[in-house]
Amino acid sequence: MHFLPEDINQYVEQHSQQEPELLQKLQRETFQKILQPRMLSGHFQGRVLSMLAKLIRPKSILEIGTYTGYSALCLAEGMDPDGNLYTIDKNEELEDFQRKYFDLSPWGKQIHQYVGNALEVIPQIDVEFDLVFIDADKQNYPNYFDIILPKIKSGGVILSDNVLWSGKIVESVKKGDNDTEALLLYNKKINEDPRVETVLLPIRDGLTVTRVL
């Protein structure tokens, strides 16, 4: 969802770094062949992820929710030359699609794919993370936070996508809307937890930057 007028959105994109050619191809193929292409991070948010990763220079990145691999490649742009990115998705049908683009990038051997329930996979990855990107099922956002926090280094950063949820977080929650309820809980949780500091950025559908103390 865009919260700014479309002409402002266009201006923002025009005055932000252009996405690499490989990501342009990935985006086109996603829209041509994959269901729910709006799940893709896209040009502007992808450049934001890339910039944040470049500022952090992480040696180890965890991504919860791979989709077609766009955001993983954006994060990899800022990864330490000897770093590794671990990405998890529950949809095994997208694994080959992701791998094709990962292998076309400079980081193919540094990107490790996992298929399954992230809450079960994460404990199996014996790594301490510098950067985590959460962009998966919204009902588990609070659970993801609880399971990853002990695995993040002091000074590490958690990025959380879709935290504005098309504006639903400031509306009356409809009965049975478990996603919105979970995001309301999550937003409150990461803002009040004394172990972290958080700022919520109104980028696209909302992106939270949380720093571990």
GROMACS .gro file of C-alpha atoms in nm:
model
  213
    1MET     CA    1   0.000   0.000   0.000
    2HIS     CA    2   0.120   0.353  -0.077
    3PHE     CA    3   0.049   0.609   0.194
    4LEU     CA    4   0.186   0.900  -0.011
    5PRO     CA    5   0.027   1.039  -0.329
    6GLU     CA    6   0.134   0.844  -0.636
    7ASP     CA    7   0.319   1.140  -0.788
    8ILE     CA    8   0.526   1.171  -0.468
    9ASN     CA    9   0.598   0.796  -0.476
   10GLN     CA   10   0.718   0.830  -0.834
   11TYR     CA   11   0.938   1.126  -0.743
   12VAL     CA   12   1.091   0.930  -0.453
   13GLU     CA   13   1.175   0.637  -0.680
   14GLN     CA   14   1.316   0.864  -0.950
   15HIS     CA   15   1.547   1.028  -0.698
   16SER     CA   16   1.666   0.707  -0.535
   17GLN     CA   17   1.932   0.476  -0.670
   18GLN     CA   18   1.810   0.256  -0.952
   19GLU     CA   19   1.782  -0.116  -0.891
   20PRO     CA   20   2.046  -0.341  -1.052
   21GLU     CA   21   1.958  -0.508  -1.383
   22LEU     CA   22   1.936  -0.854  -1.223
   23LEU     CA   23   1.670  -0.731  -0.982
   24GLN     CA   24   1.478  -0.571  -1.267
   25LYS     CA   25   1.469  -0.910  -1.441
   26LEU     CA   26   1.367  -1.085  -1.119
   27GLN     CA   27   1.085  -0.839  -1.067
   28ARG     CA   28   0.955  -0.879  -1.423
   29GLU     CA   29   0.958  -1.258  -1.403
   30THR     CA   30   0.790  -1.252  -1.062
   31PHE     CA   31   0.502  -1.045  -1.202
   32GLN     CA   32   0.479  -1.271  -1.509
   33LYS     CA   33   0.486  -1.610  -1.339
   34ILE     CA   34   0.431  -1.597  -0.961
   35LEU     CA   35   0.112  -1.552  -0.761
   36GLN     CA   36   0.073  -1.242  -0.541
   37PRO     CA   37   0.360  -1.043  -0.698
   38ARG     CA   38   0.282  -0.749  -0.469
   39MET     CA   39   0.464  -0.944  -0.198
   40LEU     CA   40   0.787  -0.843  -0.371
   41SER     CA   41   0.981  -0.572  -0.187
   42GLY     CA   42   1.020  -0.372  -0.507
   43HIS     CA   43   1.249  -0.093  -0.622
   44PHE     CA   44   1.226   0.169  -0.345
   45GLN     CA   45   1.206  -0.060  -0.044
   46GLY     CA   46   1.473  -0.280  -0.198
   47ARG     CA   47   1.708   0.021  -0.216
   48VAL     CA   48   1.628   0.098   0.147
   49LEU     CA   49   1.718  -0.260   0.248
   50SER     CA   50   2.036  -0.239   0.044
   51MET     CA   51   2.138   0.092   0.203
   52LEU     CA   52   2.072  -0.031   0.557
   53ALA     CA   53   2.271  -0.347   0.493
   54LYS     CA   54   2.560  -0.142   0.352
   55LEU     CA   55   2.560   0.073   0.666
   56ILE     CA   56   2.555  -0.231   0.894
   57ARG     CA   57   2.800  -0.446   0.689
   58PRO     CA   58   2.667  -0.771   0.840
   59LYS     CA   59   2.866  -1.092   0.836
   60SER     CA   60   2.555  -1.299   0.900
   61ILE     CA   61   2.202  -1.224   0.779
   62LEU     CA   62   1.881  -1.411   0.854
   63GLU     CA   63   1.577  -1.360   0.634
   64ILE     CA   64   1.239  -1.500   0.737
   65GLY     CA   65   1.028  -1.510   0.421
   66THR     CA   66   1.220  -1.544   0.095
   67TYR     CA   67   0.938  -1.523  -0.161
   68THR     CA   68   1.121  -1.495  -0.497
   69GLY     CA   69   1.452  -1.376  -0.352
   70TYR     CA   70   1.440  -1.002  -0.429
   71SER     CA   71   1.492  -0.879  -0.073
   72ALA     CA   72   1.763  -1.137  -0.006
   73LEU     CA   73   1.966  -1.004  -0.299
   74CYS     CA   74   1.915  -0.646  -0.179
   75LEU     CA   75   2.044  -0.735   0.167
   76ALA     CA   76   2.336  -0.930   0.019
   77GLU     CA   77   2.458  -0.612  -0.150
   78GLY     CA   78   2.571  -0.483   0.189
   79MET     CA   79   2.697  -0.810   0.329
   80ASP     CA   80   3.059  -0.851   0.438
   81PRO     CA   81   3.262  -1.009   0.154
   82ASP     CA   82   3.302  -1.324   0.365
   83GLY     CA   83   2.947  -1.314   0.500
   84ASN     CA   84   2.654  -1.552   0.469
   85LEU     CA   85   2.282  -1.505   0.428
   86TYR     CA   86   2.035  -1.765   0.553
   87THR     CA   87   1.684  -1.738   0.411
   88ILE     CA   88   1.375  -1.940   0.503
   89ASP     CA   89   1.047  -1.986   0.318
   90LYS     CA   90   0.767  -2.237   0.361
   91ASN     CA   91   0.687  -2.256  -0.012
   92GLU     CA   92   0.907  -2.525  -0.167
   93GLU     CA   93   0.768  -2.447  -0.514
   94LEU     CA   94   0.967  -2.121  -0.519
   95GLU     CA   95   1.301  -2.280  -0.428
   96ASP     CA   96   1.428  -2.329  -0.785
   97PHE     CA   97   1.312  -1.981  -0.888
   98GLN     CA   98   1.504  -1.827  -0.597
   99ARG     CA   99   1.814  -2.033  -0.662
  100LYS     CA  100   1.828  -1.932  -1.028
  101TYR     CA  101   1.860  -1.566  -0.936
  102PHE     CA  102   2.086  -1.629  -0.637
  103ASP     CA  103   2.329  -1.815  -0.864
  104LEU     CA  104   2.320  -1.532  -1.120
  105SER     CA  105   2.433  -1.292  -0.848
  106PRO     CA  106   2.783  -1.255  -0.699
  107TRP     CA  107   2.660  -1.413  -0.373
  108GLY     CA  108   2.523  -1.746  -0.493
  109LYS     CA  109   2.753  -1.957  -0.274
  110GLN     CA  110   2.689  -1.735   0.028
  111ILE     CA  111   2.309  -1.757   0.022
  112HIS     CA  112   2.171  -2.063   0.201
  113GLN     CA  113   1.809  -2.162   0.142
  114TYR     CA  114   1.583  -2.340   0.389
  115VAL     CA  115   1.231  -2.466   0.325
  116GLY     CA  116   0.995  -2.517   0.616
  117ASN     CA  117   0.853  -2.363   0.931
  118ALA     CA  118   1.090  -2.086   1.035
  119LEU     CA  119   1.021  -2.148   1.405
  120GLU     CA  120   1.156  -2.500   1.356
  121VAL     CA  121   1.439  -2.409   1.118
  122ILE     CA  122   1.593  -2.115   1.308
  123PRO     CA  123   1.709  -2.321   1.610
  124GLN     CA  124   1.893  -2.551   1.366
  125ILE     CA  125   2.105  -2.264   1.230
  126ASP     CA  126   2.398  -2.238   1.469
  127VAL     CA  127   2.485  -1.876   1.388
  128GLU     CA  128   2.480  -1.543   1.571
  129PHE     CA  129   2.322  -1.284   1.342
  130ASP     CA  130   2.409  -0.921   1.271
  131LEU     CA  131   2.095  -0.849   1.069
  132VAL     CA  132   1.752  -1.011   1.054
  133PHE     CA  133   1.472  -0.930   0.808
  134ILE     CA  134   1.121  -1.049   0.900
  135ASP     CA  135   0.873  -1.063   0.612
  136ALA     CA  136   0.662  -1.374   0.659
  137ASP     CA  137   0.328  -1.475   0.814
  138LYS     CA  138   0.216  -1.188   1.035
  139GLN     CA  139   0.062  -1.400   1.309
  140ASN     CA  140   0.406  -1.531   1.402
  141TYR     CA  141   0.588  -1.196   1.416
  142PRO     CA  142   0.585  -1.194   1.800
  143ASN     CA  143   0.713  -1.554   1.801
  144TYR     CA  144   0.987  -1.475   1.551
  145PHE     CA  145   1.105  -1.189   1.770
  146ASP     CA  146   1.123  -1.412   2.077
  147ILE     CA  147   1.318  -1.685   1.900
  148ILE     CA  148   1.567  -1.464   1.717
  149LEU     CA  149   1.651  -1.209   1.986
  150PRO     CA  150   1.888  -1.444   2.175
  151LYS     CA  151   2.065  -1.518   1.844
  152ILE     CA  152   2.140  -1.155   1.753
  153LYS     CA  153   2.464  -0.982   1.849
  154SER     CA  154   2.457  -0.666   2.057
  155GLY     CA  155   2.424  -0.382   1.808
  156GLY     CA  156   2.254  -0.611   1.562
  157VAL     CA  157   1.944  -0.497   1.375
  158ILE     CA  158   1.600  -0.648   1.311
  159LEU     CA  159   1.404  -0.516   1.012
  160SER     CA  160   1.030  -0.595   1.012
  161ASP     CA  161   0.814  -0.546   0.703
  162ASN     CA  162   0.440  -0.472   0.667
  163VAL     CA  163   0.404  -0.334   1.019
  164LEU     CA  164   0.145  -0.075   0.907
  165TRP     CA  165  -0.059  -0.348   0.735
  166SER     CA  166  -0.238  -0.125   0.484
  167GLY     CA  167  -0.342   0.109   0.764
  168LYS     CA  168  -0.541  -0.159   0.949
  169ILE     CA  169  -0.334  -0.104   1.265
  170VAL     CA  170  -0.515   0.230   1.326
  171GLU     CA  171  -0.864   0.100   1.245
  172SER     CA  172  -1.108  -0.102   1.451
  173VAL     CA  173  -0.994  -0.464   1.429
  174LYS     CA  174  -1.250  -0.683   1.262
  175LYS     CA  175  -1.351  -1.005   1.433
  176GLY     CA  176  -1.123  -1.289   1.331
  177ASP     CA  177  -0.853  -1.061   1.187
  178ASN     CA  178  -0.568  -1.245   1.352
  179ASP     CA  179  -0.298  -1.086   1.135
  180THR     CA  180  -0.383  -0.732   1.245
  181GLU     CA  181  -0.410  -0.839   1.609
  182ALA     CA  182  -0.069  -1.004   1.589
  183LEU     CA  183   0.089  -0.695   1.432
  184LEU     CA  184  -0.061  -0.468   1.698
  185LEU     CA  185   0.091  -0.695   1.962
  186TYR     CA  186   0.423  -0.706   1.779
  187ASN     CA  187   0.451  -0.331   1.729
  188LYS     CA  188   0.380  -0.274   2.098
  189LYS     CA  189   0.617  -0.552   2.202
  190ILE     CA  190   0.924  -0.429   2.014
  191ASN     CA  191   0.862  -0.068   2.113
  192GLU     CA  192   0.844  -0.149   2.484
  193ASP     CA  193   1.102  -0.427   2.520
  194PRO     CA  194   1.397  -0.281   2.720
  195ARG     CA  195   1.645  -0.501   2.531
  196VAL     CA  196   1.596  -0.313   2.204
  197GLU     CA  197   1.531   0.033   2.062
  198THR     CA  198   1.290   0.077   1.773
  199VAL     CA  199   1.181   0.326   1.511
  200LEU     CA  200   0.891   0.261   1.272
  201LEU     CA  201   0.942   0.406   0.926
  202PRO     CA  202   0.634   0.474   0.705
  203ILE     CA  203   0.802   0.322   0.401
  204ARG     CA  204   0.555   0.143   0.172
  205ASP     CA  205   0.356  -0.078   0.412
  206GLY     CA  206   0.571   0.009   0.712
  207LEU     CA  207   0.928  -0.096   0.796
  208THR     CA  208   1.049  -0.117   1.155
  209VAL     CA  209   1.419  -0.080   1.239
  210THR     CA  210   1.499  -0.238   1.575
  211ARG     CA  211   1.848  -0.226   1.727
  212VAL     CA  212   1.951  -0.480   1.988
  213LEU     CA  213   2.118  -0.322   2.290
   0.00000   0.00000   0.00000
